mmCIF file of C-alpha atoms in Angstrom:
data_model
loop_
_atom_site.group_PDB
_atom_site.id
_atom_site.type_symbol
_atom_site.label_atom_id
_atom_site.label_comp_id
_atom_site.label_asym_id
_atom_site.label_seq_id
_atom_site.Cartn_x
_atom_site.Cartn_y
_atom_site.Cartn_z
ATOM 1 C CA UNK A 81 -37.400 48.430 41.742
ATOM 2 C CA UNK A 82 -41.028 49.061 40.047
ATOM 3 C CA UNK A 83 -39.962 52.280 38.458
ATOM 4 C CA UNK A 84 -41.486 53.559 34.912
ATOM 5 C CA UNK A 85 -38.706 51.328 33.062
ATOM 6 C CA UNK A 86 -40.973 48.839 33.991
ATOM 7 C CA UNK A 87 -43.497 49.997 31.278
ATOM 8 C CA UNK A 88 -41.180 49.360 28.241
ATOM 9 C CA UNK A 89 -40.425 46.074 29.226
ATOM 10 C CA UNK A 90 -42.720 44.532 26.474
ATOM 11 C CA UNK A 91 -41.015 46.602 24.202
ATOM 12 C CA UNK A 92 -37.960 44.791 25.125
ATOM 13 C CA UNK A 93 -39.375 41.444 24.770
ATOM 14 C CA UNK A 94 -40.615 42.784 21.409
ATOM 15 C CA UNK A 95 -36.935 42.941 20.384
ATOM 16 C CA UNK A 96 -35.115 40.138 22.842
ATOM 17 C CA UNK A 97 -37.886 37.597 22.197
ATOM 18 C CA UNK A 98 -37.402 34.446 24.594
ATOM 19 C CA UNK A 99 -33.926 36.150 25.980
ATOM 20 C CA UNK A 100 -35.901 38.858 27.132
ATOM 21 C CA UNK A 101 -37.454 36.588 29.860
ATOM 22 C CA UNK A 102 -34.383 34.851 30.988
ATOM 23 C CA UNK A 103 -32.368 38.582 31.116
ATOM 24 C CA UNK A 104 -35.213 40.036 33.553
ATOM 25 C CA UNK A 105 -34.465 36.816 35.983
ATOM 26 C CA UNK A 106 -31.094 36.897 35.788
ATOM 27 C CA UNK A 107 -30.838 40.915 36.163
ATOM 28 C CA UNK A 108 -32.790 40.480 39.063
ATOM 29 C CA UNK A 109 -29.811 37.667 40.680
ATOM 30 C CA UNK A 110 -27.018 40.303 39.403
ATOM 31 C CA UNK A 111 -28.421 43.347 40.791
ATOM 32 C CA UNK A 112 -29.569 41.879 44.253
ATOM 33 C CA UNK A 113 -26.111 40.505 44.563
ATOM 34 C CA UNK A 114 -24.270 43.466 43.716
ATOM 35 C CA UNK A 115 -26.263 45.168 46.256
ATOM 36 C CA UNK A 116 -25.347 42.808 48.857
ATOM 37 C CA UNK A 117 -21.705 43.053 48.054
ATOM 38 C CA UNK A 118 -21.566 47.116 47.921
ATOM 39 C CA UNK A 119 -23.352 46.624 51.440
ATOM 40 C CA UNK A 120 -20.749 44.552 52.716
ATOM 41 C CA UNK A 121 -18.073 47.090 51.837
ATOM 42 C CA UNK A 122 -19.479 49.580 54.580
ATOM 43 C CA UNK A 123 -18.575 46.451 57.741
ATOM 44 C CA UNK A 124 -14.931 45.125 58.795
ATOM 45 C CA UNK A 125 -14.423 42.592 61.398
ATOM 46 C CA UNK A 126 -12.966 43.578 64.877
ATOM 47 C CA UNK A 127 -10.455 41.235 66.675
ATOM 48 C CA UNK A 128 -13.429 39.347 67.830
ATOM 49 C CA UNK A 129 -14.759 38.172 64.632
ATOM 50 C CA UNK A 130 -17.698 40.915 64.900
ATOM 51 C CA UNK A 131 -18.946 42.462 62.300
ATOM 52 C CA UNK A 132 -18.806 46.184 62.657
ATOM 53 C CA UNK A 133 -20.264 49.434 60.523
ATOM 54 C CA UNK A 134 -16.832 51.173 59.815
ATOM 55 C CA UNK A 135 -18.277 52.965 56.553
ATOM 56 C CA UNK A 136 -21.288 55.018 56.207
ATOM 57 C CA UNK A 137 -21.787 55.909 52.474
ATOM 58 C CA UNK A 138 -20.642 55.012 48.809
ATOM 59 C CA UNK A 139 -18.309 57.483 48.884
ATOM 60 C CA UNK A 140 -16.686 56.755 52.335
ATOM 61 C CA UNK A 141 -16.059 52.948 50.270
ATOM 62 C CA UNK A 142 -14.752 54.507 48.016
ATOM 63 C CA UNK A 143 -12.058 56.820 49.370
ATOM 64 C CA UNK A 144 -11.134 53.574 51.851
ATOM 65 C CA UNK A 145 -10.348 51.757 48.157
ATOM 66 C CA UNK A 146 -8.438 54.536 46.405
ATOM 67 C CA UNK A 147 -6.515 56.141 49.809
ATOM 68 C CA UNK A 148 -3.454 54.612 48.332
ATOM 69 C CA UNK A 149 -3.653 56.869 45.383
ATOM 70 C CA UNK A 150 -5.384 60.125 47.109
ATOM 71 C CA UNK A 151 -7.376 60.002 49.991
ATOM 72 C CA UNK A 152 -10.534 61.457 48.109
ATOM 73 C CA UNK A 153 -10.223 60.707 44.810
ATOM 74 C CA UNK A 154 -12.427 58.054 45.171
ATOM 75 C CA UNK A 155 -15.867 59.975 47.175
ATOM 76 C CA UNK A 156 -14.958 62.551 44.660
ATOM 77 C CA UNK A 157 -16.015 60.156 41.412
ATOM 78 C CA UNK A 158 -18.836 58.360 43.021
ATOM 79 C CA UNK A 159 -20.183 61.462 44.643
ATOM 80 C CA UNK A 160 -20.267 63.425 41.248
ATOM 81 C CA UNK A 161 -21.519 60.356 39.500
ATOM 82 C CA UNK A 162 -24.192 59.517 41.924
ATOM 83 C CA UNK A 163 -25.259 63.356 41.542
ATOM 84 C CA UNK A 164 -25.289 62.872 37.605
ATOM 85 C CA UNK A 165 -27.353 60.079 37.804
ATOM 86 C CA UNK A 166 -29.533 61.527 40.414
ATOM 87 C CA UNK A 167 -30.173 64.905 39.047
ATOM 88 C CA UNK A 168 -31.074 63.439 35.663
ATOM 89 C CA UNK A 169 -33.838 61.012 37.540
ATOM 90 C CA UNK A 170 -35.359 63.830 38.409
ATOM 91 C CA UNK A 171 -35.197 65.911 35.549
ATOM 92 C CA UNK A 172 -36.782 62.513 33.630
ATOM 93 C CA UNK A 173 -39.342 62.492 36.421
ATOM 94 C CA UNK A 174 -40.317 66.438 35.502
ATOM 95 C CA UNK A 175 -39.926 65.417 31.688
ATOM 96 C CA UNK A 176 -42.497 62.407 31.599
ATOM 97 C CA UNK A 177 -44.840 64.344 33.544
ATOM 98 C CA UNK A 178 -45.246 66.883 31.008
ATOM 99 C CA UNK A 179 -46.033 64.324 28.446
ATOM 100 C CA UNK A 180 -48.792 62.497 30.613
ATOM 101 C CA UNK A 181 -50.434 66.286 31.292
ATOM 102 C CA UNK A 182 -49.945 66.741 27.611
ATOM 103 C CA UNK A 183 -51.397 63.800 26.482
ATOM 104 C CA UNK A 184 -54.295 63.511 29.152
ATOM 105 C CA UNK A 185 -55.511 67.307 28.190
ATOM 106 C CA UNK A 186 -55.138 67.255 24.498
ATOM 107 C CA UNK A 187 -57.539 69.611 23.601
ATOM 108 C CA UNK A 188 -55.722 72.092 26.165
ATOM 109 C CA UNK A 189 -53.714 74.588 24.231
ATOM 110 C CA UNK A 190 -50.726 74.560 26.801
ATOM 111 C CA UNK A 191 -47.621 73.005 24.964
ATOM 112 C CA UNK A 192 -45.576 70.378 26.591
ATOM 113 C CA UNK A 193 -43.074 72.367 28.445
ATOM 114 C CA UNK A 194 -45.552 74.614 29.696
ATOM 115 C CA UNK A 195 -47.292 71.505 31.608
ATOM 116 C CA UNK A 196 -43.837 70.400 33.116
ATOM 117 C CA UNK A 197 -43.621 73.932 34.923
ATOM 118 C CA UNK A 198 -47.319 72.906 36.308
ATOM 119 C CA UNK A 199 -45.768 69.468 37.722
ATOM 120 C CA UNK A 200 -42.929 71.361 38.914
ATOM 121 C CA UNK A 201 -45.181 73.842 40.844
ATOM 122 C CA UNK A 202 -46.445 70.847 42.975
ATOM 123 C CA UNK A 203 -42.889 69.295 43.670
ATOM 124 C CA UNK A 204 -42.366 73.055 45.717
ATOM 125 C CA UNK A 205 -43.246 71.018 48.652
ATOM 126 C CA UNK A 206 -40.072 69.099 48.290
ATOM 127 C CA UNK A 207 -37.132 71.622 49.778
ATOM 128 C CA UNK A 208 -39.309 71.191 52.771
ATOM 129 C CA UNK A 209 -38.225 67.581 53.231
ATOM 130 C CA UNK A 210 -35.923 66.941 55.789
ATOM 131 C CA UNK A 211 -35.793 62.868 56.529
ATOM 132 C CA UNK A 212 -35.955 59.573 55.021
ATOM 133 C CA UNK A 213 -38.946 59.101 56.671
ATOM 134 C CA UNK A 214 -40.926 61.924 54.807
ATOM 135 C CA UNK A 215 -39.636 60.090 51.496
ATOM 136 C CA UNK A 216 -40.099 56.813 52.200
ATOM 137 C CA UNK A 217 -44.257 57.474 52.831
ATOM 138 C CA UNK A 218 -43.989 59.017 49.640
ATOM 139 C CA UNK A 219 -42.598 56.199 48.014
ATOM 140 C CA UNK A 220 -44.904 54.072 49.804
ATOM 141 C CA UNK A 221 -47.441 55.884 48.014
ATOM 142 C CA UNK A 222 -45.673 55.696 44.678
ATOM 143 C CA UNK A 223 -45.497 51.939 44.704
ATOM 144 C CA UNK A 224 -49.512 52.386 45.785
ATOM 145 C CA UNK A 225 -49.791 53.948 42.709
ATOM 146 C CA UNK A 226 -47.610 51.912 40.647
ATOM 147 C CA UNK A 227 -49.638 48.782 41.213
ATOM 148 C CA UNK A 228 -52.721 50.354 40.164
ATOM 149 C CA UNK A 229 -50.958 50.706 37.195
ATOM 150 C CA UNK A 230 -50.091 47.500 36.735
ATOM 151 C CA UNK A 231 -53.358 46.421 37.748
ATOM 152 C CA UNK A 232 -55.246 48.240 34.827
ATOM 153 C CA UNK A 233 -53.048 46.841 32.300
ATOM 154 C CA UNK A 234 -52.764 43.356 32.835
ATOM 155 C CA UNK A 235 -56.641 43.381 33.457
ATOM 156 C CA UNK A 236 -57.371 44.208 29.859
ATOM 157 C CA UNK A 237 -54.379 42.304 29.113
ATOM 158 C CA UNK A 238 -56.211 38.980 30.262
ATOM 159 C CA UNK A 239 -59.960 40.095 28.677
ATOM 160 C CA UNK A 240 -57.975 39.660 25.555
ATOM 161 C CA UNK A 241 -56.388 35.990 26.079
ATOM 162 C CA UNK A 242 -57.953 35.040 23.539
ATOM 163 C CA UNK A 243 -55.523 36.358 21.283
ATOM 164 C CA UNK A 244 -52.805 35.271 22.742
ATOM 165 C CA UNK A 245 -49.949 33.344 20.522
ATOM 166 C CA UNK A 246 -46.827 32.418 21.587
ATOM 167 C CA UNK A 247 -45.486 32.443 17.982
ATOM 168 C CA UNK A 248 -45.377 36.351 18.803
ATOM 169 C CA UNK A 249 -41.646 35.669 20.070
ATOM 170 C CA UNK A 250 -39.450 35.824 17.838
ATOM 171 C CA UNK A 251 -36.213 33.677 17.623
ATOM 172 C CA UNK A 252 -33.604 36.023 15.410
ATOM 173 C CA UNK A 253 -33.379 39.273 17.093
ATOM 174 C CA UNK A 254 -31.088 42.426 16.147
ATOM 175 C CA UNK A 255 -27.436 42.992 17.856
ATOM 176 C CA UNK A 256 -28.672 46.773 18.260
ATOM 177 C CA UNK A 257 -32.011 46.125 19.501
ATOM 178 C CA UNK A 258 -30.984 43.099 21.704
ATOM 179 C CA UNK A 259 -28.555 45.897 23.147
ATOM 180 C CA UNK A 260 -31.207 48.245 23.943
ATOM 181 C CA UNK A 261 -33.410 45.306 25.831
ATOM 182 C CA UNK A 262 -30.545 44.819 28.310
ATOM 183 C CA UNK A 263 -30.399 48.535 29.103
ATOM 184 C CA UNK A 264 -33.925 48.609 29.512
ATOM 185 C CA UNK A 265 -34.135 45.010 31.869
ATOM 186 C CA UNK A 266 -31.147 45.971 33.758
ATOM 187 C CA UNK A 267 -31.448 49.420 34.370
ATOM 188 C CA UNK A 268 -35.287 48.592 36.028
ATOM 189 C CA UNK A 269 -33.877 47.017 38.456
ATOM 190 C CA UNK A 270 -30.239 49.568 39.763
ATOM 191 C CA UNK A 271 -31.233 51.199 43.103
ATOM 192 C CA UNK A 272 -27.824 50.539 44.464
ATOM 193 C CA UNK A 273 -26.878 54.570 44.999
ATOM 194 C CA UNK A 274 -29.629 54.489 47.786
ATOM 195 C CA UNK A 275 -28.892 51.494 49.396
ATOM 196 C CA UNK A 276 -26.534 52.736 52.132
ATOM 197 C CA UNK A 277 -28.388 55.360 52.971
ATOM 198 C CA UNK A 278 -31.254 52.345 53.212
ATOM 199 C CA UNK A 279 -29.239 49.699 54.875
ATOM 200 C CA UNK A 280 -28.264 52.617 57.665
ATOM 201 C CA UNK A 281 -31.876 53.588 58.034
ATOM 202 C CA UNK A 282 -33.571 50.594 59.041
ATOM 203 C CA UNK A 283 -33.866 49.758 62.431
ATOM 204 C CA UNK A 284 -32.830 46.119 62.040
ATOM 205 C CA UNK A 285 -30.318 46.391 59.740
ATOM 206 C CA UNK A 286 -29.199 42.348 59.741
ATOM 207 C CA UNK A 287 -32.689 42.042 58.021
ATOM 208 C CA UNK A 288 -31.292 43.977 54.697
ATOM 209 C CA UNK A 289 -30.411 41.090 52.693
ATOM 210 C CA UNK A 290 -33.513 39.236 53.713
ATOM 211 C CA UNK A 291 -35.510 42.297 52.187
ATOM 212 C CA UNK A 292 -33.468 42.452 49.467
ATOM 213 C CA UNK A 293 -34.046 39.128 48.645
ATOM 214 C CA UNK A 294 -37.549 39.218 48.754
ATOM 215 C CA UNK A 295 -37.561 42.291 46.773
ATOM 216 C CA UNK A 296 -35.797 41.322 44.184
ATOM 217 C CA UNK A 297 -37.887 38.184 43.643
ATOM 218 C CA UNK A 298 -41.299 39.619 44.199
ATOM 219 C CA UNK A 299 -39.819 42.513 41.519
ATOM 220 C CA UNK A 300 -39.139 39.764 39.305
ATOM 221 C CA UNK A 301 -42.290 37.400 39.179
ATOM 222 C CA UNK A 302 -44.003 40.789 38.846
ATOM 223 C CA UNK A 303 -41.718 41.872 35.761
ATOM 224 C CA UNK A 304 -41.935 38.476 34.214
ATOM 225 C CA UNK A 305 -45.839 38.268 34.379
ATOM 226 C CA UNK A 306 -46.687 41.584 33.445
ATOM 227 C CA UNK A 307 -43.675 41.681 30.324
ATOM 228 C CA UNK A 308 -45.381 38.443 29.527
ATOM 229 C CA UNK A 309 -49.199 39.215 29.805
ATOM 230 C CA UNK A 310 -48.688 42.945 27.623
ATOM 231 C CA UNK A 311 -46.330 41.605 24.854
ATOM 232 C CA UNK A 312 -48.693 38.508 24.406
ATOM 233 C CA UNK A 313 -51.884 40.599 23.731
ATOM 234 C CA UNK A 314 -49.971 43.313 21.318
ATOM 235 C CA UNK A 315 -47.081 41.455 19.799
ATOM 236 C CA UNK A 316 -45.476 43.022 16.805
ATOM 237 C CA UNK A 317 -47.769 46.287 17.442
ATOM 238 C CA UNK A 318 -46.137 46.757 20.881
ATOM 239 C CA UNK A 319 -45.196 50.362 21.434
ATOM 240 C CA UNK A 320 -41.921 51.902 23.455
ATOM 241 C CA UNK A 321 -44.411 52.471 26.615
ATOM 242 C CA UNK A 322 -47.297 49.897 26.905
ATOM 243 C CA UNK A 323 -49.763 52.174 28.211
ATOM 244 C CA UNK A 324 -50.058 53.932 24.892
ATOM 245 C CA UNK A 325 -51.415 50.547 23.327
ATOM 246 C CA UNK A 326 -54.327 51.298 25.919
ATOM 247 C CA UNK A 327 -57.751 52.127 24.260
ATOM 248 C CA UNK A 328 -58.348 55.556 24.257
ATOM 249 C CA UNK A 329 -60.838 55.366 27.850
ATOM 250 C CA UNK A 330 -58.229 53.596 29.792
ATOM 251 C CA UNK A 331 -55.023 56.344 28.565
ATOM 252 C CA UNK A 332 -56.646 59.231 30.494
ATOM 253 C CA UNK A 333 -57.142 57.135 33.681
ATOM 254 C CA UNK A 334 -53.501 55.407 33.523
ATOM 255 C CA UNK A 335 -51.427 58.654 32.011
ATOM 256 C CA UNK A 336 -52.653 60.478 35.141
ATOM 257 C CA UNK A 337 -51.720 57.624 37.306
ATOM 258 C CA UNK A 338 -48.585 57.633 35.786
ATOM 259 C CA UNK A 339 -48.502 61.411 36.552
ATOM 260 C CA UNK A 340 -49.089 60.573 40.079
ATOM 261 C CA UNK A 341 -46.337 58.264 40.160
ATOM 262 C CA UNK A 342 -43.917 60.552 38.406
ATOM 263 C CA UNK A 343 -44.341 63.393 40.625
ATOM 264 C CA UNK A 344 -44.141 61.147 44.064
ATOM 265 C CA UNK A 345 -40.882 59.160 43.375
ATOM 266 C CA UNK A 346 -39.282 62.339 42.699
ATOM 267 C CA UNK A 347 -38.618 63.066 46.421
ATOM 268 C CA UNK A 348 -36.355 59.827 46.648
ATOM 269 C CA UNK A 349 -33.705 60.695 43.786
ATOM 270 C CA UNK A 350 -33.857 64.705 44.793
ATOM 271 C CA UNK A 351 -33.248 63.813 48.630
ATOM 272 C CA UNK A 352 -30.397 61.623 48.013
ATOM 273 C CA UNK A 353 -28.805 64.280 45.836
ATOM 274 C CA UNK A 354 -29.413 67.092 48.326
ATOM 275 C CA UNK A 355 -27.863 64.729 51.460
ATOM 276 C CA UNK A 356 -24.558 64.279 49.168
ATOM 277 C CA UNK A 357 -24.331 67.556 49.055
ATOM 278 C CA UNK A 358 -24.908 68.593 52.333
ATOM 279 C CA UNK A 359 -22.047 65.642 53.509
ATOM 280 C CA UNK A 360 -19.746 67.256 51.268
ATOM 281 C CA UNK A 361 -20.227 70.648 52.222
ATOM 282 C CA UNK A 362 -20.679 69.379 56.236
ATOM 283 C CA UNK A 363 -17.144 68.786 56.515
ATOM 284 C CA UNK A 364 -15.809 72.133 55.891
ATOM 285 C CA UNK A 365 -18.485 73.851 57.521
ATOM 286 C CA UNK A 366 -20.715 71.986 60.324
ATOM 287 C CA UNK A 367 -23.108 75.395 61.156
ATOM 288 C CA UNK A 368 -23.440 76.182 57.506
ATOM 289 C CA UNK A 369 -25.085 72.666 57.426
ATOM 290 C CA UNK A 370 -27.030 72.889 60.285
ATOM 291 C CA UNK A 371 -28.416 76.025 58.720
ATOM 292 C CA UNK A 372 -31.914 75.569 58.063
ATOM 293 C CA UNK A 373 -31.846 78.520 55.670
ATOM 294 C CA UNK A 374 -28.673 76.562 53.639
ATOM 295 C CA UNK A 375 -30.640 74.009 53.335
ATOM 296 C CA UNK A 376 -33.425 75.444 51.801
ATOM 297 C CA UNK A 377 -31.509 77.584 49.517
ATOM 298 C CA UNK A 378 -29.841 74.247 48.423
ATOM 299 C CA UNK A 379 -32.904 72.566 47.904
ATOM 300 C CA UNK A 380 -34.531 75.104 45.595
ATOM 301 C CA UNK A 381 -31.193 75.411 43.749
ATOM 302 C CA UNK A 382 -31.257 71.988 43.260
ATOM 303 C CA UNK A 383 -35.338 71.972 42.185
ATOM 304 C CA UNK A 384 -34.927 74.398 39.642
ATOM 305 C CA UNK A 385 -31.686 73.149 37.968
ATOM 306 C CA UNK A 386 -33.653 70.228 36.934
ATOM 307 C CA UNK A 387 -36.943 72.549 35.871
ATOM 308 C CA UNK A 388 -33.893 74.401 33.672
ATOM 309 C CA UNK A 389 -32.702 70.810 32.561
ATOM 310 C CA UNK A 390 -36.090 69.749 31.715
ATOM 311 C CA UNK A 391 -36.920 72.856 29.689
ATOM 312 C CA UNK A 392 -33.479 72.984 27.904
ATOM 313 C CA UNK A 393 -31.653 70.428 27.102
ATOM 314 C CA UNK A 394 -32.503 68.825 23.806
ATOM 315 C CA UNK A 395 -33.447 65.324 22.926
ATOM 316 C CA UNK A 396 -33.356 64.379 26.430
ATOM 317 C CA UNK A 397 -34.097 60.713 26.397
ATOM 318 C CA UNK A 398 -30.612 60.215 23.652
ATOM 319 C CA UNK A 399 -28.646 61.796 26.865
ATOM 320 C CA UNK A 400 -30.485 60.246 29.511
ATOM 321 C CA UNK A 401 -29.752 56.515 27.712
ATOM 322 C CA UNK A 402 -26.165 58.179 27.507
ATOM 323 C CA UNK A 403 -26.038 59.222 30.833
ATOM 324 C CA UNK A 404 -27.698 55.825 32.316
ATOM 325 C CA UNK A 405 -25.226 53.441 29.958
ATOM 326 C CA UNK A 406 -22.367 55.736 32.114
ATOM 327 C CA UNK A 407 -23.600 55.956 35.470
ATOM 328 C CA UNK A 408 -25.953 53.286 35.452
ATOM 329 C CA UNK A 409 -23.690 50.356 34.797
ATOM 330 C CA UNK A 410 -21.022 52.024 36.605
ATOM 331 C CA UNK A 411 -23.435 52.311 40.032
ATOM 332 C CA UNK A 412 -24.409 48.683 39.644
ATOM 333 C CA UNK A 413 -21.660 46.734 38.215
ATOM 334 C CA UNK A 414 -18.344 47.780 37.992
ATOM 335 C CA UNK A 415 -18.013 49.731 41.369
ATOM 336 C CA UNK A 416 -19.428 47.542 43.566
ATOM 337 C CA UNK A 417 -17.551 44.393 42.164
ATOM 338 C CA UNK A 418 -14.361 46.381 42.017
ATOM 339 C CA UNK A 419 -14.963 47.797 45.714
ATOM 340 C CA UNK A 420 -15.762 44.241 47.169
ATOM 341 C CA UNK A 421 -12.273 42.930 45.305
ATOM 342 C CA UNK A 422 -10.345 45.426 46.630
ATOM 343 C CA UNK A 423 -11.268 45.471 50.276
ATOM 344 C CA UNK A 424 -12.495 41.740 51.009
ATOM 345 C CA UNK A 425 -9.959 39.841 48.681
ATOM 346 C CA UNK A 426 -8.136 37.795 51.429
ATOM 347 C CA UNK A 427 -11.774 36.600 52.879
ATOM 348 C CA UNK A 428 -13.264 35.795 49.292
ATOM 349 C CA UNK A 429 -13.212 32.320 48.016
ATOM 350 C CA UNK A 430 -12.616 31.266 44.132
ATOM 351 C CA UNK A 431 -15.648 31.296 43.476
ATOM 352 C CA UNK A 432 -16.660 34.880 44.687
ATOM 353 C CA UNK A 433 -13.504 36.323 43.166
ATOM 354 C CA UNK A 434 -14.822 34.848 39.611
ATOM 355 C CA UNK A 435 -18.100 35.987 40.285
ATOM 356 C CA UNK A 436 -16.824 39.623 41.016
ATOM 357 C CA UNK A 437 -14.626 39.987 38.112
ATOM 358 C CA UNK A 438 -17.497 38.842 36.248
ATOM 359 C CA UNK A 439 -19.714 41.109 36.964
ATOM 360 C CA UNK A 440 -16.964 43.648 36.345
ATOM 361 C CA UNK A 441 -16.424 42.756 33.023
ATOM 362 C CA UNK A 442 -20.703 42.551 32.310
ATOM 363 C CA UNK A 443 -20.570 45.862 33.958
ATOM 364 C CA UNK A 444 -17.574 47.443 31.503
ATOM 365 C CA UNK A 445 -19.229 45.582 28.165
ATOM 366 C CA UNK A 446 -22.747 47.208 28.457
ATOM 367 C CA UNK A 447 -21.586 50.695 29.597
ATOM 368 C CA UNK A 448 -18.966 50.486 26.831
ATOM 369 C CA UNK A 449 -22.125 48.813 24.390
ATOM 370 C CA UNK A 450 -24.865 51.510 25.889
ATOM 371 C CA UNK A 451 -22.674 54.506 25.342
ATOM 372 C CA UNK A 452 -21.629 53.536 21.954
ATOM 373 C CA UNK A 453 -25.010 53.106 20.604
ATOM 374 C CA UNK A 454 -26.430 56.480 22.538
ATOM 375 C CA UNK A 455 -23.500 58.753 20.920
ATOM 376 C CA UNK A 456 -24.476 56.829 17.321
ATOM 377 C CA UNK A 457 -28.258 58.176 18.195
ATOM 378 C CA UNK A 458 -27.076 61.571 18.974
ATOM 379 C CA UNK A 459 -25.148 61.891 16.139
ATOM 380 C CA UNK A 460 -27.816 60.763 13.519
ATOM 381 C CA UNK A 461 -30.142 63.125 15.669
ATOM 382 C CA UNK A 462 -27.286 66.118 15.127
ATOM 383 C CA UNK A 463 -26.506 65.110 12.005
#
């Protein structure tokens, strides 16, 4: 929920002005509730009224909504959407960490791409992961990191309070660029692909919406205040990612923290590719799975698709915006409100129903919005 989308969100304020603030609390309600609901697609109740874990993935929801039509229609789009979605994380992750070598080492004639093969050299490690454990330390580490980050910024954010104004918001704001705050607020918060995996991890799982309520909040106030602090200190001079409005002794220091955190919270997106695979390919085959060898083979297939990605495709961030407006608001919004209608309609009250076809339609309007203005970008880029 602290991922690098965090960092333009004074850039989104820059264009959403006082809706900006509102969006990142209410994104934070939507998305915590949508994970709740895709949660409580995986339980059915027994004869006794008991709650019990019928479903173990997004996928297995999936196939139990569309069996009607074809038994594994459904797994089949979530699974190669979630892998979409997941591959092109990583290939981001590889991406910005080229740019923060690059811009850290200026006066070091290696060019851009050249740096991202360095970062990719370190993430070898990786196809040695085998648990959720291994990941989640690293993550642990990441949001170590992360804070740091945040730390730095809103530091020299507050020695200049001074020049603080709140006539810096503006009041008229641009359809286009209003569009491109709510990508940016909503999409910092989606983590819904790994929350069954999560949810079936923990040891006491009837704690998961507890944690994801406090999660979601803490993300919030932490959203808010920083958003806040950065956009109030640059205003109209505040750039795409904040850390670039740094003075020139604090960039080094933050673009290799931001390095840091780049290259550890690639393990979560890369693992949770790699185990959708592995389920697929598990139910033909169980000792091809158990294969230790398979596994590592699929690993470092998987590891240097996204170096090939990251060296090749062109104008990445206009297709990862594409990309995110497709899978992104898919993940969040319209799956898991379309799921929960379809399998829990006869238990949901008015009010829930409303809410879930609500969230639908919020889910269909900004992937239909998002895409639209990503293809527009693509084309000016193309020509």
């Amino acid at each position: 929920l602290q991922g690098i989308f965090v960092l333009g969100l004074p850039y989104a304020l820059l264009h959403s002005g006082y809706s900006g603030l509102f969006l990142i609390i209410v994104a934070a309600a939507l998305c915590c509730y949508t994970g709740k609901i895709l949660i409580a697609c995986l339980y059915e109740e027994n004869e006794d009224g008991q709650l019990l874990r019928v479903r173990d993935t997004y996928e297995d929801i999936a196939n139990a909504c569309c069996k009607k039509l074809s038994p594994k229609l459904g797994g089949m789009v979530v699974n190669v959407t979630q892998v979409m979605e997941l591959i092109m994380t990583c290939v981001l992750y590889l991406v910005v960490s080229g740019n923060f070598l690059s811009h850290s080492f200026p006066h070091v004639p290696v060019a851009e791409k050249t740096w991202s093969v360095i970062a990719f050299v370190t993430l070898l490690p990786c196809v040695f992961i085998k648990t959720l454990k291994t990941v989640s330390k690293l993550s642990q580490l990441c949001s170590l990191v992360h804070f740091m980050i945040i730390l730095v910024v809103m530091t020299y954010c507050l020695t200049q309070i001074q020049q603080w104004s709140w006539a810096k918001f503006q009041l008229s704001i641009e359809f286009e660029d209003f569009l491109l705050s709510v990508g940016v607020i909503i999409f910092s918060y989606t983590s819904q692909i790994f929350l069954p995996t999560l949810e079936g991890n923990m040891k006491n799982p009837g704690e998961f919406r507890c944690m994801l309520n406090c999660t979601h909040f803490f993300a919030c106030v932490l959203k808010t205040t920083f958003a806040l602090t950065a956009f109030l200190t640059w205003g109209e001079e505040t750039k795409e990612v904040i850390t670039d409005n740094l003075p020139s002794f604090l960039q080094t220091l933050v673009n290799l923290c931001l390095l840091t955190k780049a290259l550890l919270s690639y393990p979560l997106p890369f693992f949770a590719a790699t185990e959708i695979v592995y389920a697929c390919v598990s139910r033909g085959n169980s000792s091809i799975y158990r294969s230790s060898l398979f596994a590592l083979g699929v690993r470092g297939s998987f590891l240097l698709l996204t170096l090939l990605m990251a060296m090749f495709i062109p104008h990445f961030a206009l297709l990862m915006g594409l990309t995110g407006s497709v899978t992104g608001a898919a993940m969040t919004f319209l799956l898991p409100s379309l799921f929960h209608l379809k399998l829990k309609w006869e238990k949901l009250s008015f009010l829930e129903k409303c809410a879930d076809i609500s969230l639908f339609i919020l889910g269909f309007l900004s992937s239909l919005a998002g895409t639209v203005c990503s293809i527009k970008g693509l084309l000016e880029v193309f020509g």
